[in-house]
XYZ file of C-alpha atoms in Angstrom:
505
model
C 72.940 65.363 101.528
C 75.229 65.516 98.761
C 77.740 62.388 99.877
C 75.791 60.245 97.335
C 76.932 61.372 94.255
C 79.998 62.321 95.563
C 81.108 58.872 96.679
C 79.956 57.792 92.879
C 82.572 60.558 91.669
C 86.110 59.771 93.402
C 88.125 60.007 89.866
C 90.576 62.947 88.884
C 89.528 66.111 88.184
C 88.556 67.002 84.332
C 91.398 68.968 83.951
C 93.864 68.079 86.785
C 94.593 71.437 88.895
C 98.530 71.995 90.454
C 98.042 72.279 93.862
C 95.533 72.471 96.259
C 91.992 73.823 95.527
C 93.366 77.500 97.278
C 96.126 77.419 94.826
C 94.056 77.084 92.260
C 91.405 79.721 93.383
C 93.285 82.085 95.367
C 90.899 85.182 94.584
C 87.527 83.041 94.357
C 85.688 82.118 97.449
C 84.995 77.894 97.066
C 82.360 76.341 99.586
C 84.034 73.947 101.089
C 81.567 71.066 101.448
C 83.665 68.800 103.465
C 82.736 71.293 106.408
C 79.457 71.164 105.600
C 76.806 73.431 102.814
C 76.773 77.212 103.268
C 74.217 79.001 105.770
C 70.855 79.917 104.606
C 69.894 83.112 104.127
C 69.813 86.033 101.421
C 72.814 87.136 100.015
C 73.773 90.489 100.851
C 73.687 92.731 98.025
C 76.234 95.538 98.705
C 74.978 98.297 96.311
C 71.759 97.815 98.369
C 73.854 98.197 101.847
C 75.704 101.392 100.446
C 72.457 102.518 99.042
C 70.851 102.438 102.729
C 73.630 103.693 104.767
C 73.301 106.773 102.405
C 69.788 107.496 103.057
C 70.177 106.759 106.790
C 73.136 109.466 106.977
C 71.037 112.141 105.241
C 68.207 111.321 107.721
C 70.549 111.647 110.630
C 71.829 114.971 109.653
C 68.163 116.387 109.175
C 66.828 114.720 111.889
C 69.943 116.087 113.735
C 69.636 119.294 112.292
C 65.914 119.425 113.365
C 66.082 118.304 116.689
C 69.010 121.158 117.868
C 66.464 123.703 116.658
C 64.280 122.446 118.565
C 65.833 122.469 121.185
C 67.338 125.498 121.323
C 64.831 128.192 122.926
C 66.947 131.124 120.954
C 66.324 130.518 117.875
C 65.914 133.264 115.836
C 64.480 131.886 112.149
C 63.822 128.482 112.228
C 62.553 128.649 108.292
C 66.265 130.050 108.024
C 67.846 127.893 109.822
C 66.018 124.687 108.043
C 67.248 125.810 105.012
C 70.787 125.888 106.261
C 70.423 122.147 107.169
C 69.267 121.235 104.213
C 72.602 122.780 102.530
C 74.592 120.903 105.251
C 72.613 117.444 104.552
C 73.620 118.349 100.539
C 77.341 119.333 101.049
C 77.658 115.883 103.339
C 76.106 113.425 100.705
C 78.998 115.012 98.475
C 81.794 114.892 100.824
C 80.536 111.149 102.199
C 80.860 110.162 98.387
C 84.266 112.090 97.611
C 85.791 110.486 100.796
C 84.478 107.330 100.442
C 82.661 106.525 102.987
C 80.013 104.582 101.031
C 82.616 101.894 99.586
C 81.514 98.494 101.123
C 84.927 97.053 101.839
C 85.389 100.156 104.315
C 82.523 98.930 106.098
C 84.382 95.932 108.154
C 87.229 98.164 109.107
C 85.523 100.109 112.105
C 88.018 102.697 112.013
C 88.061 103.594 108.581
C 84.369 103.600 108.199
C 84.182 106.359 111.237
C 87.256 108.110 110.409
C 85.769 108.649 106.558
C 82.693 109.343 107.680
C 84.002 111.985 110.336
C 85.920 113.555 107.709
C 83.148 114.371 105.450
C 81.193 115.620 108.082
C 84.004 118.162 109.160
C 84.313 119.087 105.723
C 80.728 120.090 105.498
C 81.191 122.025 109.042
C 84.082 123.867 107.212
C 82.361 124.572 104.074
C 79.122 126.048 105.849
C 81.621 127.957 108.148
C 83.590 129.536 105.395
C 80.079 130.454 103.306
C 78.852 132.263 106.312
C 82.092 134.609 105.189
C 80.223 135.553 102.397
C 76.419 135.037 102.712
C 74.947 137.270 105.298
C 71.604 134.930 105.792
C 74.321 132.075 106.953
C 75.533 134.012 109.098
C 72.349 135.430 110.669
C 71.795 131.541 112.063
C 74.631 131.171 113.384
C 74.560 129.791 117.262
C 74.353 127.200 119.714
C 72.383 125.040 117.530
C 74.847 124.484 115.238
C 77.297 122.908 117.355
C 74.743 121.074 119.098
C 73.384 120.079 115.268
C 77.210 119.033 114.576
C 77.116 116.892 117.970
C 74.284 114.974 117.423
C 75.300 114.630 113.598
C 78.442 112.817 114.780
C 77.005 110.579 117.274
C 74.129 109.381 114.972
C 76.892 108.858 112.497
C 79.491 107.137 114.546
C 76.565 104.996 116.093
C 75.717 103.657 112.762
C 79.019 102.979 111.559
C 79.595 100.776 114.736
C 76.227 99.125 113.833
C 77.196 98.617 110.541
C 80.323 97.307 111.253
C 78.900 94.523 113.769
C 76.333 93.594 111.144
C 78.658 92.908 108.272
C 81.053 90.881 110.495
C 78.000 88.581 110.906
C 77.257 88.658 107.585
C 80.711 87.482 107.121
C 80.328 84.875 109.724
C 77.340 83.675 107.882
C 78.854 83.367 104.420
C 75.892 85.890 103.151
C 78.684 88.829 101.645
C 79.315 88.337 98.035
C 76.717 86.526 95.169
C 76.901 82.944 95.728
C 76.856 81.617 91.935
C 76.439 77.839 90.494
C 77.818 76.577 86.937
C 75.938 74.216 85.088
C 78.039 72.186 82.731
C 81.699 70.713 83.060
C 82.973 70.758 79.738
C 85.075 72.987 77.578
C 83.579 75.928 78.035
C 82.463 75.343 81.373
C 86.442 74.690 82.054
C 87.104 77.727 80.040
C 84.572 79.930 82.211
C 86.192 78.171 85.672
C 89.253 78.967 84.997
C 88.573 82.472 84.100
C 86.351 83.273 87.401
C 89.239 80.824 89.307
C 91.870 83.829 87.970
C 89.735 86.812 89.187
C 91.030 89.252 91.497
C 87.200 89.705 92.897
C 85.420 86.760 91.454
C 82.232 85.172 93.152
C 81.031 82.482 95.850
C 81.562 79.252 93.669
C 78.831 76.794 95.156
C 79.787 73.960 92.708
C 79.217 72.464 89.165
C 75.957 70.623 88.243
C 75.780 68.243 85.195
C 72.907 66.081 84.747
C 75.946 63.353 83.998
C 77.134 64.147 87.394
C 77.241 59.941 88.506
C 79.765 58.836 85.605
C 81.864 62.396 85.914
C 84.474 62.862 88.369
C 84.714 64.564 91.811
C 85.400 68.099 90.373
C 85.810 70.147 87.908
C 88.757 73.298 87.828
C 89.111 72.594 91.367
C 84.903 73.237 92.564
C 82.841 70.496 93.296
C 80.733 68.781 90.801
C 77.461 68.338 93.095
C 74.769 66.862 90.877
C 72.065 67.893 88.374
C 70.283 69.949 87.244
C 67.361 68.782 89.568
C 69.557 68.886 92.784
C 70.412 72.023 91.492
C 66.646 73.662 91.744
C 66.414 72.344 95.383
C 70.035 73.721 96.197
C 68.629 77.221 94.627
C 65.770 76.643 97.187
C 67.852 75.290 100.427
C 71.119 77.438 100.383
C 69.841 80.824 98.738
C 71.933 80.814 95.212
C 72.137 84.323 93.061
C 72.812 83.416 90.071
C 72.858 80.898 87.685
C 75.565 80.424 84.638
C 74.693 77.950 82.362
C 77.730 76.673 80.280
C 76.670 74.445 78.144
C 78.133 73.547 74.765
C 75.984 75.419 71.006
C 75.230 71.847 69.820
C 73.132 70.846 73.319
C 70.139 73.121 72.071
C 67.615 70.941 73.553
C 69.430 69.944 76.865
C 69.729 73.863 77.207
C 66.159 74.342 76.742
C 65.007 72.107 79.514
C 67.680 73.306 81.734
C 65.979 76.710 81.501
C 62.522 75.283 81.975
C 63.724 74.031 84.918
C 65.181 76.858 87.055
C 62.349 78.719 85.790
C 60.722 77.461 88.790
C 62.855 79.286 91.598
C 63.677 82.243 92.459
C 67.247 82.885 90.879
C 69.547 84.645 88.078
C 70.275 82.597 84.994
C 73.210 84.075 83.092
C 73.746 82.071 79.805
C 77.520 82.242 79.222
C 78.190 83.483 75.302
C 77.675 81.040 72.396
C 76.580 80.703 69.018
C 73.163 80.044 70.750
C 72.994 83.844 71.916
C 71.953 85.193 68.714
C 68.810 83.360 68.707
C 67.840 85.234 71.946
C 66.802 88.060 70.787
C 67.350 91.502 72.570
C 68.466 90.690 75.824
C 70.616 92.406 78.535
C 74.037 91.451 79.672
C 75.687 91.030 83.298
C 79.145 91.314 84.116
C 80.585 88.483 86.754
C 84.346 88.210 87.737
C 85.188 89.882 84.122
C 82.969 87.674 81.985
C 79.827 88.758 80.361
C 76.316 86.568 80.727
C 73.206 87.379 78.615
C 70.569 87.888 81.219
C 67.664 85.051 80.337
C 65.651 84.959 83.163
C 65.668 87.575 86.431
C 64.382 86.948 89.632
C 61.698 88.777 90.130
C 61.416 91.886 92.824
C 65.019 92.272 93.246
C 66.990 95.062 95.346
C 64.677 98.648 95.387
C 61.662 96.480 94.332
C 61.865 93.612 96.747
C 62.661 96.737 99.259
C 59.610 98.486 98.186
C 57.384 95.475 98.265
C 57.699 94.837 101.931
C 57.846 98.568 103.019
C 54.377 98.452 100.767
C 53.222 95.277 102.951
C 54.080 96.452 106.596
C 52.338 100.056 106.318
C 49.684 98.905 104.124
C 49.131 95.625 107.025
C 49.441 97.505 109.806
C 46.935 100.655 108.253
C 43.757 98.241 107.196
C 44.712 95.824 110.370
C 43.519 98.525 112.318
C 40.763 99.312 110.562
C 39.380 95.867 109.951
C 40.111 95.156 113.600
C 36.693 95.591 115.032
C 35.110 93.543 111.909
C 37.617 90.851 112.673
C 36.185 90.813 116.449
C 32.601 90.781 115.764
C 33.025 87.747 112.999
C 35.086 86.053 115.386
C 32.272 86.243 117.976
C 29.313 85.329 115.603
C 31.671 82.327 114.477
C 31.740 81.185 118.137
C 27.632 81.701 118.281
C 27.159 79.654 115.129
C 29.921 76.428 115.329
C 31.242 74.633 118.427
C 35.468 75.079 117.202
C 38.244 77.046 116.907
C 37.530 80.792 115.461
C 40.648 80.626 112.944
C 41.684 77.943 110.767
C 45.160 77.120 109.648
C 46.542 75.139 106.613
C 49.835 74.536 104.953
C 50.221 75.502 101.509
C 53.092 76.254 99.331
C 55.050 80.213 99.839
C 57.589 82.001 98.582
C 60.206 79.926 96.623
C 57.791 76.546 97.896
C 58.825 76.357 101.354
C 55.664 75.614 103.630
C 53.449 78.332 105.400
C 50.693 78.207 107.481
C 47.662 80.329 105.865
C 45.059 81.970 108.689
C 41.580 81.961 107.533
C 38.285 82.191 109.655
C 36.802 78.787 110.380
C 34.141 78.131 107.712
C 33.346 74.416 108.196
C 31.931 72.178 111.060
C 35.113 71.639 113.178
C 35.150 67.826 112.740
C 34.501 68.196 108.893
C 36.935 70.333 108.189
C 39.953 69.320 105.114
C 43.172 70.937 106.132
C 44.829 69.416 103.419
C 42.405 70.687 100.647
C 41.727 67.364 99.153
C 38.290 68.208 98.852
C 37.328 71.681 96.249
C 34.070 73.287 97.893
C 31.099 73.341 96.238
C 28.136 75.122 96.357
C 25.743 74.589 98.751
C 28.600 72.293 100.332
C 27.437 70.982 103.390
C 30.669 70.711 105.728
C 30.165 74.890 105.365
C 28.546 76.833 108.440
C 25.915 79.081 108.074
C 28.234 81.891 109.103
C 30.945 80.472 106.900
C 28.516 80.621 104.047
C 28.587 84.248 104.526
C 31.586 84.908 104.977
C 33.197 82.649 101.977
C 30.358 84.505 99.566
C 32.019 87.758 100.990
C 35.855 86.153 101.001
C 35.654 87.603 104.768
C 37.054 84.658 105.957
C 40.956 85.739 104.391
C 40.656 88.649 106.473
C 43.223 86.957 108.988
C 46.111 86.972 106.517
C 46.554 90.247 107.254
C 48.608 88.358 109.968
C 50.221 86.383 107.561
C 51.185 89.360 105.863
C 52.849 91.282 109.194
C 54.804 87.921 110.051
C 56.023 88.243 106.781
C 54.992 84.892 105.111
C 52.788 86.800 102.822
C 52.263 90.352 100.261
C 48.931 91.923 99.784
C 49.296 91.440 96.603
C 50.436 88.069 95.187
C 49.081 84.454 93.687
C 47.049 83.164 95.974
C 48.685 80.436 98.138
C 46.967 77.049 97.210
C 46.213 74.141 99.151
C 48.660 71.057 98.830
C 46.376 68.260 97.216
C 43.997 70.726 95.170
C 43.325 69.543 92.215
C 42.104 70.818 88.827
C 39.575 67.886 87.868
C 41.616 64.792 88.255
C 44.969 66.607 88.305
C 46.726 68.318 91.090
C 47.706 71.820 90.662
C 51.353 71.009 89.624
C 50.433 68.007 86.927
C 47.757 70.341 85.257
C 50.045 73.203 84.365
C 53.803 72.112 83.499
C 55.379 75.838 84.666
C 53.105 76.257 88.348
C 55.964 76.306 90.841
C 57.083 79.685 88.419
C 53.895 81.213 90.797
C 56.316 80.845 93.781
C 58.798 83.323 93.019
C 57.272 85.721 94.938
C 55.272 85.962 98.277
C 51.754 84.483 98.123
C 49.132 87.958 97.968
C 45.361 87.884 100.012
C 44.589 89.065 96.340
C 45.748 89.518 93.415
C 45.450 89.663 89.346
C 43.986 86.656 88.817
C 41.194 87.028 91.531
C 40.181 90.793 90.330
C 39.832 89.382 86.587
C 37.312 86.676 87.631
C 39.811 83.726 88.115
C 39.027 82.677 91.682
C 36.690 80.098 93.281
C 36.084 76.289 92.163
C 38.584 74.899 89.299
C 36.396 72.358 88.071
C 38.100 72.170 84.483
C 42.533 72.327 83.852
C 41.322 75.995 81.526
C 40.361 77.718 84.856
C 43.700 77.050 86.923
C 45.561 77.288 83.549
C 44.491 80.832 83.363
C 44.954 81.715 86.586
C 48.533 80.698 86.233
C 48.892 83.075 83.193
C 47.634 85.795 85.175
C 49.733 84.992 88.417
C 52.918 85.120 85.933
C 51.312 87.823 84.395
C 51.530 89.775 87.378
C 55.095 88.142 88.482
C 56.408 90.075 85.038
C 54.571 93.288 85.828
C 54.794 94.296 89.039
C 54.765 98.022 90.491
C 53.196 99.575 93.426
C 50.809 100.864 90.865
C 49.487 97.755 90.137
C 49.297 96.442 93.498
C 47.387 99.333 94.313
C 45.028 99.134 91.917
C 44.419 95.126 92.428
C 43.631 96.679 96.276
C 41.455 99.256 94.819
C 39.557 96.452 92.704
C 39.348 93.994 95.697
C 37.362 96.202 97.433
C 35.283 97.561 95.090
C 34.331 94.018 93.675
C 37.336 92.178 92.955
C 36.464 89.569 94.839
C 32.652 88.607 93.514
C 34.218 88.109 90.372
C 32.937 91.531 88.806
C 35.904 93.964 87.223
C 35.877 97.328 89.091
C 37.261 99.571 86.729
């Protein structure tokens, strides 16, 4: 995909390396493209890993502790004896920390990770076993629960480690450990900023160097790869999963920076702006800190780490709650469809997801099966006559999304998102994307059943470029403000009226 304008770029390098590209980079992983681009798939964050394996241990040891109790027929307190576990589960989140059992590079070394994690729960064994010395009530719960509460602790703690341990070696396998990053730029600085992430003793994934002069430069740059523009850049962002974004361009290139930003505001990605005079036009921004270098933060993916985390718990127990309870409505629609309409019950289209890669929506059948415009090329009207009596009904009542609660569980879409539009809908003469120059900045998160736009009115035909202009504002709108709050109040208005167009609270 990339041999193109690499066989237009076979000179030396801009500043000619000693040595091999290894020698060069001996503490920076390089993606070696001559064996092919890096697997898909999201980078592992490892704060997020640690953050996890924490919470899982504490649930072990009080799901440990609770089951022994349980299961021991002589207990004497139980309210005493739950307290005691909850002092063990505290003491072993300490000692788990102070032995370091949550450091990520312990993780691939099997033996370390259990022998760490052993050790800390010994020491918490110890601690509870000298207190009982000295605190009467410790020693009143004393029994064979607590070894078989120590047992179980060390099994469900050994098991995970050996878990873990498997599932970072594929993560290794797959390239996914480590933020994979991408420089934009090949001059001076850019030099100056390769060389300094080249030099780090715990530097980043290096995908490559983009410069929009990519054809006339040469093969690389500091020893990395100089694969294209800024354009092949956005669908590299999109095919291979990159972090971050450092844009290392020169003060003077003001405008050439501003439509380098316009353009990766369109995926789903970090841009760090590497330190110039430029910065102090910013404004207050915040700073990252990447192989020893500090970036100005100027545009953050959205949902990232506890949110993204909390967004899809949100959208698996929220899916699977009103799945159930919509289940018998779902039925009966699905037989009256069948009553009204020779055709299938549900009807499937592409449109555009998360980060623009194609999904296929589920709605209930509305139209006469051979009348029916997958593609969307066609806005409905009212009164339109391709629509079914039922479907009438149940577009009036938006009852026919109720099958992207499907979508949802599968994972392809949120609750709570933009809506997911069909591929050749237009606004008036222009499609979606020509009507509204940032659209595809919609896509950085999962398509929603509902969401801001819909509950404040914006929904329905988009006769005129003002309605689908404002119901981009409020899709980024939302993109910029997200909580579980404010999903749960779009829900709360969605049912209530959100969806007739009429503002709930």
């Amino acid at each position: 995909m990339k041999r193109g304008v690499l066989a237009r770029a076979r000179a030396l390098d801009l500043e000619q390396p000693t040595g091999s590209v290894a020698d060069v980079a001996p503490d920076v992983a390089i993606v070696d493209w001559d064996a092919g681009p890096p697997r898909q798939g999201r980078t592992v964050s490892e704060s997020v890993v640690c953050r996890f394996v924490a919470g899982l241990d504490i649930a072990a040891i009080l799901g440990a502790g609770v089951a022994a109790i349980h299961l021991d027929s002589s207990t004497a307190d139980w309210r005493l004896e739950g307290l005691v576990v909850l002092l063990g589960a505290l003491l072993a989140s300490n000692y788990l920390r102070l032995t370091g059992a949550y450091r990520f590079r312990h993780f691939s070394d099997l033996g370390a990770a259990i022998g760490r994690a052993l050790l800390a729960w010994l020491l918490t064994l110890g601690t509870l076993f000298v207190a009982a010395f000295f605190f009467d009530p410790i020693t009143a719960t004393n029994g064979p629960w607590t070894a078989l509460w120590f047992a179980l602790g060390a099994a469900l703690i050994v098991a995970s480690r050996i878990t873990l341990n498997h599932q970072v070696k594929n993560w290794q396998r797959a390239g996914r450990l480590g933020e994979l990053v991408a420089v934009i730029g090949s001059g001076p600085m850019a030099q100056r900023l390769l060389r300094g992430l080249n030099s780090a003793s715990a530097g980043p994934r290096i995908l490559g160097v983009y410069d929009d002069d990519a054809a006339s430069l040469p093969r690389r740059c500091m020893g990395h790869a100089i694969l294209g523009s800024v354009d092949d850049l956005v669908r590299d962002v999109r095919l291979y999963g990159v972090d971050t974004v450092i844009v290392a361009l020169p003060p003077a290139a003001e405008h050439q920076l501003v439509e380098t930003l316009n353009k990766l505001n369109v995926v789903p990605v970090d841009v760090r702006l590497c330190p110039s005079e430029f910065a102090l036009r910013l404004g207050a921004v915040q700073a990252s800190h990447i192989g020893g270098h500090t970036f100005f933060n100027v545009i953050d993916r959205p949902l990232r780490d506890w949110r993204w985390i909390a967004k899809s718990v949100e959208d698996r127990i929220l899916g699977v709650l009103i799945l159930g309870m919509i289940a018998p409505v779902m039925l009966m629609i699905a037989l009256l469809i069948r009553l009204d309409s020779r055709g299938p019950v549900l009807f499937r289209q592409k449109r555009y997801g998360f980060n623009n890669e194609l999904i296929e929506v589920l709605k209930f059948r509305t139209m006469y099966q051979e009348r029916s415009d997958a593609n969307g090329d066609q806005l409905t009207q009212r009164n339109d006559p391709r629509v079914t009596r039922v479907g009438a009904f149940l577009r009036r009542t938006s009852l026919d999304e109720l099958p992207q609660f499907l979508n949802v569980l599968r994972g392809e879409m949120s609750i709570v998102g933009p809506r997911p539009h069909a591929l050749a809908a237009k606004a008036g003469p222009l499609l979606y994307q020509e009507a509204v120059k940032h659209y595809d900045s919609r896509h950085r998160v999962k398509p929603g059943i509902t969401g801001w736009a819909q509950v404040n009115g914006w929904r329905g035909e988009t006769n005129t470029l003002e309605q689908i202009r404002k119901r981009v504002e409020h899709d980024l709108y939302y993109i910029e403000h997200w909580s579980i709050a404010l999903d749960l109040r779009i829900i709360a208005r969605t049912v209530v009226g959100g969806f007739t167009g009429h503002n709930a609270f």
